[in-house]
Amino acid sequence: MRTSVRIALAGSALIALAVTFGPPLLGLDPLEQDLPAKLAPPFWMEGALAGHPLGTDQLGRDLLARVLAGGRTSLLVGFAASSLACAVGIVVGLLAGYLGGWVDRLVMGLGDLWIAFPFLVLAIATIGVVGSSTPVLITLLVLAGWVTSARVTRAIVKQVRGEDYVMAAVGAGAGHLNVLTRHLLPAVAGANLVIWTFSVGTMVLVEGGLSFLGLGVRPPTPSWGTILNDGRELLETAWWIPLWPGLTLTLTVLLVNLLGDGLRDTLDVRTDDHA
Amino acid sequence: MAEPLLRVTDLRKSYGESWAVDGVTFAVDRGETLAIVGESGCGKSTLARCVARLAQPTSGSVRLDGLELATLSRRRLRPLRPRFQLVFQDPSTSLNPRWTVEEIVREPLRLQGVRGDVPGLLSEVGLDPGLAGRHPHQLSGGQRQRVGIARALALSPDLLVLDEPVTALDVSVQAQIINLLLRLQEERGLGYLFISHDLAVVSAVAHRIAVMHAGRLVETGPAEQVLGRPSHDYTRALVAAVPGA
């Protein structure tokens, strides 16, 4: 395994552990307000307060606690939404590419229609009717995200299903399910892994955007997106509020991309050096 | 008269309006090689796929030992598949690039749920069993085609459909693969349906030759007769086009 993959694995594990167990272990409450302590700067600056190493926001809430607790929401939404979107996209793309004909035209036509439809309108309408919650948010992100994966999967399947090695499998008695799981699914795995790593970051950002519009995570529950947006109007005076979620978000996306790179190289034998 | 190994009668395959295979009739015996020759686009690859039942013939009959294959469903064909196997033209696309040699040769055994001796198969086609852990891109073109042949032999077929099996290879490697195919035929008593456009290759392997043109067989006969005293204008043109002939 390459060094970058080890670093990415270790870093991702560390972040996952920190956001899961950090707040209870450190005895921090992300919701506790302390107005006299509001807008305290981080520890290296003058006026920093003991017990708030990363500073506080405009309501005096501890930023370390909020970033850790917010990470839990953001990562849950980001990973769940991108994983589900890829899973849906892979299934749809496999079926459309393998079956062809009217199934293909119907499904891909729906995909085109879907992309042409403005996501925000859908989000506002849906949340207006059923209300806002984490499952609703994830569902919306999956609905918005499956098309990319489906299109790429379908294109690869169209190409691979006609390859002679698939013909050889059919000639030895392989059924449809066997061809799909043994030959086609592994062939689309690498591309989908790349899509997945890119979409984790995007999903976290979109979640932040929706939360800013009041369509995502409900205040006071923190997420990296909501903390970023909380800090936007105070950027000139309390720049540390958006700094921390921005840093953790960037770091997470970077680590996930490194991980995806490494996994893709492991899955795709044709990039072996010892050819 | 005994039933031949393979008897194809009035086979037709259409794509939309056009007939790729237009009423083809021939037979192949055990231990015999029938070569189908013709220029590219004459329908010989479609014919190979119809016989190997990777394509559904539009009409006509494909009988293996008297057993009709042309009308069977994918499910009904499955238990009969071991008896006829296909070797493909380009070994760089006929082997799954993600799999090892071992996995590739074992696939037919796994699909049919039978035991088999993969190292033995590799030795039989002249490959070092130590290559079993390699991926296709780590092999030469000739080695890859040997893997393709080992896979086709895994289920102990009676008939091999060879679709331009040496066309993608260097001339020196072609000779090695042809010798391998001749040896396997002798040892296993295989019937070969050998598809090729190359008369020099065909003259080295074929007992009988059928000349295909625009979806039909225009001439069929013993190899020496078809190559030496062609009776059809198209065959004469083909023979005349071979350098040094």
Coordinates of C-alpha atoms in Angstrom, one line a residue, chain B residues 4-243:
Chain B
P4 CA -21.4 -35.8 -38.2
L5 CA -20.3 -34.0 -35.1
L6 CA -21.7 -30.7 -36.4
R7 CA -24.3 -30.3 -39.1
V8 CA -25.4 -26.8 -40.1
T9 CA -28.4 -26.6 -42.4
D10 CA -29.7 -23.6 -44.3
L11 CA -28.6 -21.2 -41.5
R12 CA -29.7 -17.6 -41.8
K13 CA -29.0 -14.5 -39.7
S14 CA -30.4 -11.1 -40.6
Y15 CA -29.6 -7.7 -39.1
G16 CA -32.5 -5.5 -40.0
E17 CA -32.9 -5.7 -43.8
S18 CA -29.7 -7.3 -44.7
W19 CA -28.7 -11.0 -44.4
A20 CA -25.3 -11.5 -42.8
V21 CA -25.6 -15.2 -43.2
D22 CA -27.9 -16.3 -46.1
G23 CA -28.6 -20.0 -46.2
V24 CA -25.4 -21.8 -45.2
T25 CA -25.1 -25.6 -45.1
F26 CA -22.1 -27.7 -44.1
A27 CA -20.9 -30.4 -41.7
V28 CA -17.8 -31.0 -39.6
D29 CA -16.7 -34.5 -38.4
R30 CA -14.7 -35.4 -35.3
G31 CA -11.0 -34.9 -35.8
E32 CA -11.7 -32.8 -38.9
T33 CA -11.0 -29.2 -39.7
L34 CA -13.4 -27.3 -41.9
A35 CA -12.1 -23.8 -42.7
I36 CA -14.5 -21.1 -43.7
V37 CA -12.6 -18.5 -45.7
G38 CA -13.7 -15.2 -47.1
E39 CA -13.0 -11.5 -47.0
S40 CA -13.9 -9.3 -44.0
G41 CA -17.6 -8.5 -44.0
C42 CA -18.7 -11.7 -45.8
G43 CA -20.5 -13.0 -42.7
K44 CA -18.0 -15.6 -41.4
S45 CA -17.8 -14.1 -37.9
T46 CA -21.6 -13.9 -37.6
L47 CA -21.6 -17.6 -38.7
A48 CA -19.2 -18.5 -36.0
R49 CA -21.3 -16.7 -33.4
C50 CA -24.5 -18.4 -34.6
V51 CA -22.8 -21.8 -34.4
A52 CA -21.4 -21.1 -30.9
R53 CA -24.8 -19.8 -30.0
L54 CA -23.6 -16.4 -28.9
A55 CA -26.0 -15.1 -31.5
Q56 CA -29.5 -16.3 -32.2
P57 CA -29.9 -17.6 -35.8
T58 CA -32.9 -16.2 -37.6
S59 CA -33.7 -19.5 -39.1
G60 CA -32.0 -22.8 -40.0
S61 CA -30.6 -25.7 -38.0
V62 CA -27.4 -26.2 -36.0
R63 CA -27.1 -29.8 -34.9
L64 CA -24.4 -31.2 -32.6
D65 CA -24.4 -35.0 -32.6
G66 CA -27.9 -34.7 -34.0
L67 CA -29.0 -32.4 -31.1
E68 CA -30.7 -29.2 -32.3
L69 CA -29.0 -26.1 -30.8
A70 CA -30.5 -23.3 -32.9
T71 CA -33.8 -23.0 -31.2
L72 CA -32.8 -23.7 -27.6
S73 CA -33.1 -20.9 -24.9
R74 CA -30.1 -19.6 -23.0
R75 CA -31.1 -21.8 -20.0
R76 CA -31.6 -25.0 -22.0
L77 CA -28.3 -24.4 -23.8
R78 CA -26.3 -24.1 -20.6
P79 CA -25.8 -27.9 -19.9
L80 CA -24.8 -28.4 -23.6
R81 CA -22.3 -25.5 -23.7
P82 CA -19.3 -27.6 -22.6
R83 CA -19.5 -29.6 -25.8
F84 CA -18.7 -26.6 -28.1
Q85 CA -16.4 -23.7 -27.2
L86 CA -15.2 -20.6 -29.0
V87 CA -11.6 -19.3 -29.4
F88 CA -11.6 -15.6 -30.2
Q89 CA -9.5 -13.5 -32.6
D90 CA -8.0 -10.9 -30.3
P91 CA -6.6 -12.4 -27.1
S92 CA -6.2 -8.9 -25.7
T93 CA -10.0 -8.4 -25.5
S94 CA -11.1 -12.0 -24.9
L95 CA -9.4 -12.2 -21.5
N96 CA -10.8 -10.1 -18.6
P97 CA -7.9 -7.7 -17.8
R98 CA -8.8 -7.7 -14.1
W99 CA -8.4 -11.5 -13.7
T100 CA -5.5 -13.7 -13.3
V101 CA -4.7 -16.6 -15.8
E102 CA -5.9 -19.0 -13.1
E103 CA -9.3 -17.2 -12.7
I104 CA -9.7 -16.9 -16.5
V105 CA -9.1 -20.6 -17.1
R106 CA -11.2 -21.7 -14.1
E107 CA -14.2 -19.6 -15.1
P108 CA -15.9 -22.2 -17.4
L109 CA -15.3 -24.9 -14.7
R110 CA -16.9 -22.6 -12.1
L111 CA -19.9 -21.8 -14.3
Q112 CA -20.6 -25.4 -15.0
G113 CA -19.9 -26.5 -11.5
V114 CA -17.3 -29.1 -12.4
R115 CA -13.8 -29.9 -11.2
G116 CA -10.8 -29.3 -13.4
D117 CA -7.1 -29.3 -13.5
V118 CA -6.0 -25.7 -14.3
P119 CA -2.2 -26.3 -14.1
G120 CA -2.7 -29.4 -16.3
L121 CA -4.6 -27.3 -18.9
L122 CA -1.9 -24.7 -18.9
S123 CA 0.8 -27.4 -19.5
E124 CA -1.3 -28.9 -22.2
V125 CA -1.3 -25.6 -24.2
G126 CA 2.4 -25.1 -23.6
L127 CA 2.2 -22.6 -20.8
D128 CA 4.3 -22.7 -17.6
P129 CA 1.8 -23.3 -14.8
G130 CA 3.8 -20.8 -12.9
L131 CA 2.1 -18.1 -15.0
A132 CA -1.2 -18.8 -13.3
G133 CA -1.0 -15.8 -11.0
R134 CA -0.2 -13.3 -13.9
H135 CA -2.7 -10.9 -15.4
P136 CA -3.2 -10.9 -19.2
H137 CA -1.3 -7.6 -19.7
Q138 CA 1.8 -9.3 -18.3
L139 CA 1.8 -12.0 -21.1
S140 CA 2.8 -11.9 -24.7
G141 CA 0.2 -12.1 -27.5
G142 CA 1.0 -15.8 -28.1
Q143 CA 0.8 -16.6 -24.4
R144 CA -2.6 -14.9 -24.2
Q145 CA -3.9 -16.9 -27.1
R146 CA -2.7 -20.0 -25.3
V147 CA -4.7 -18.9 -22.2
G148 CA -7.8 -18.5 -24.5
I149 CA -7.3 -22.0 -25.9
A150 CA -6.8 -23.4 -22.4
R151 CA -10.1 -21.8 -21.3
A152 CA -11.9 -23.3 -24.4
L153 CA -10.5 -26.7 -23.5
A154 CA -11.4 -26.6 -19.8
L155 CA -14.8 -28.2 -20.3
S156 CA -13.4 -30.9 -22.7
P157 CA -15.4 -29.9 -25.7
D158 CA -15.9 -32.0 -28.9
L159 CA -16.0 -28.9 -31.2
L160 CA -13.9 -25.8 -31.2
V161 CA -15.1 -22.8 -33.2
L162 CA -11.9 -20.8 -33.9
D163 CA -12.7 -17.3 -35.1
E164 CA -9.5 -16.0 -36.7
P165 CA -7.4 -17.5 -33.9
V166 CA -4.0 -16.4 -35.3
T167 CA -4.9 -13.2 -37.2
A168 CA -3.8 -10.9 -34.3
L169 CA -0.5 -12.7 -33.8
D170 CA 3.0 -12.2 -35.3
V171 CA 3.8 -14.7 -38.1
S172 CA 6.3 -16.7 -36.1
V173 CA 3.8 -17.0 -33.2
Q174 CA 1.1 -17.9 -35.7
A175 CA 3.1 -21.0 -36.6
Q176 CA 3.4 -22.0 -33.0
I177 CA -0.3 -21.6 -32.3
I178 CA -1.2 -23.6 -35.5
N179 CA 1.1 -26.4 -34.4
L180 CA -0.5 -26.4 -30.9
L181 CA -4.0 -26.6 -32.5
L182 CA -2.9 -29.5 -34.8
R183 CA -1.5 -31.4 -31.8
L184 CA -4.6 -30.8 -29.7
Q185 CA -6.8 -32.0 -32.5
E186 CA -4.8 -35.2 -32.8
E187 CA -4.7 -35.8 -29.0
R188 CA -8.3 -35.0 -28.3
G189 CA -10.0 -35.8 -31.6
L190 CA -11.5 -32.3 -31.8
G191 CA -13.6 -31.0 -34.6
Y192 CA -12.6 -27.6 -35.7
L193 CA -14.7 -24.9 -37.4
F194 CA -11.8 -22.6 -38.4
I195 CA -12.8 -19.1 -39.5
S196 CA -10.1 -17.2 -41.4
H197 CA -9.4 -14.8 -44.2
D198 CA -5.8 -16.0 -44.6
L199 CA -5.4 -18.8 -47.2
A200 CA -1.8 -19.5 -46.2
V201 CA -3.0 -20.3 -42.6
V202 CA -6.0 -22.2 -43.9
S203 CA -3.8 -24.4 -46.1
A204 CA -1.8 -25.4 -43.1
V205 CA -4.8 -26.6 -41.0
A206 CA -7.8 -27.4 -43.1
H207 CA -9.0 -30.8 -44.3
R208 CA -11.8 -29.2 -46.1
I209 CA -12.5 -25.6 -47.1
A210 CA -15.7 -23.7 -47.6
V211 CA -15.5 -20.3 -49.4
M212 CA -17.9 -17.7 -48.2
H213 CA -19.0 -14.7 -50.1
A214 CA -21.8 -12.2 -49.3
G215 CA -23.4 -14.5 -46.7
R216 CA -23.3 -17.7 -48.8
L217 CA -20.9 -20.6 -49.4
V218 CA -19.9 -20.4 -53.0
E219 CA -17.6 -23.5 -53.0
T220 CA -17.0 -26.4 -50.6
G221 CA -14.5 -29.2 -51.0
P222 CA -11.2 -30.9 -49.9
A223 CA -8.5 -28.3 -49.2
E224 CA -6.2 -29.4 -52.1
Q225 CA -9.1 -29.2 -54.6
V226 CA -10.3 -25.8 -53.5
L227 CA -6.9 -24.3 -53.3
G228 CA -5.4 -26.1 -56.3
R229 CA -8.3 -26.3 -58.8
P230 CA -10.9 -23.7 -57.6
S231 CA -14.1 -24.0 -59.5
H232 CA -15.8 -20.7 -58.6
D233 CA -14.7 -17.3 -60.0
Y234 CA -14.6 -15.8 -56.5
T235 CA -12.4 -18.6 -55.2
R236 CA -10.0 -18.1 -58.1
A237 CA -9.8 -14.4 -57.3
L238 CA -9.0 -15.2 -53.6
V239 CA -6.3 -17.8 -54.5
A240 CA -4.8 -15.5 -57.1
A241 CA -4.6 -12.7 -54.5
V242 CA -2.2 -14.7 -52.2
P243 CA 1.3 -13.5 -52.7

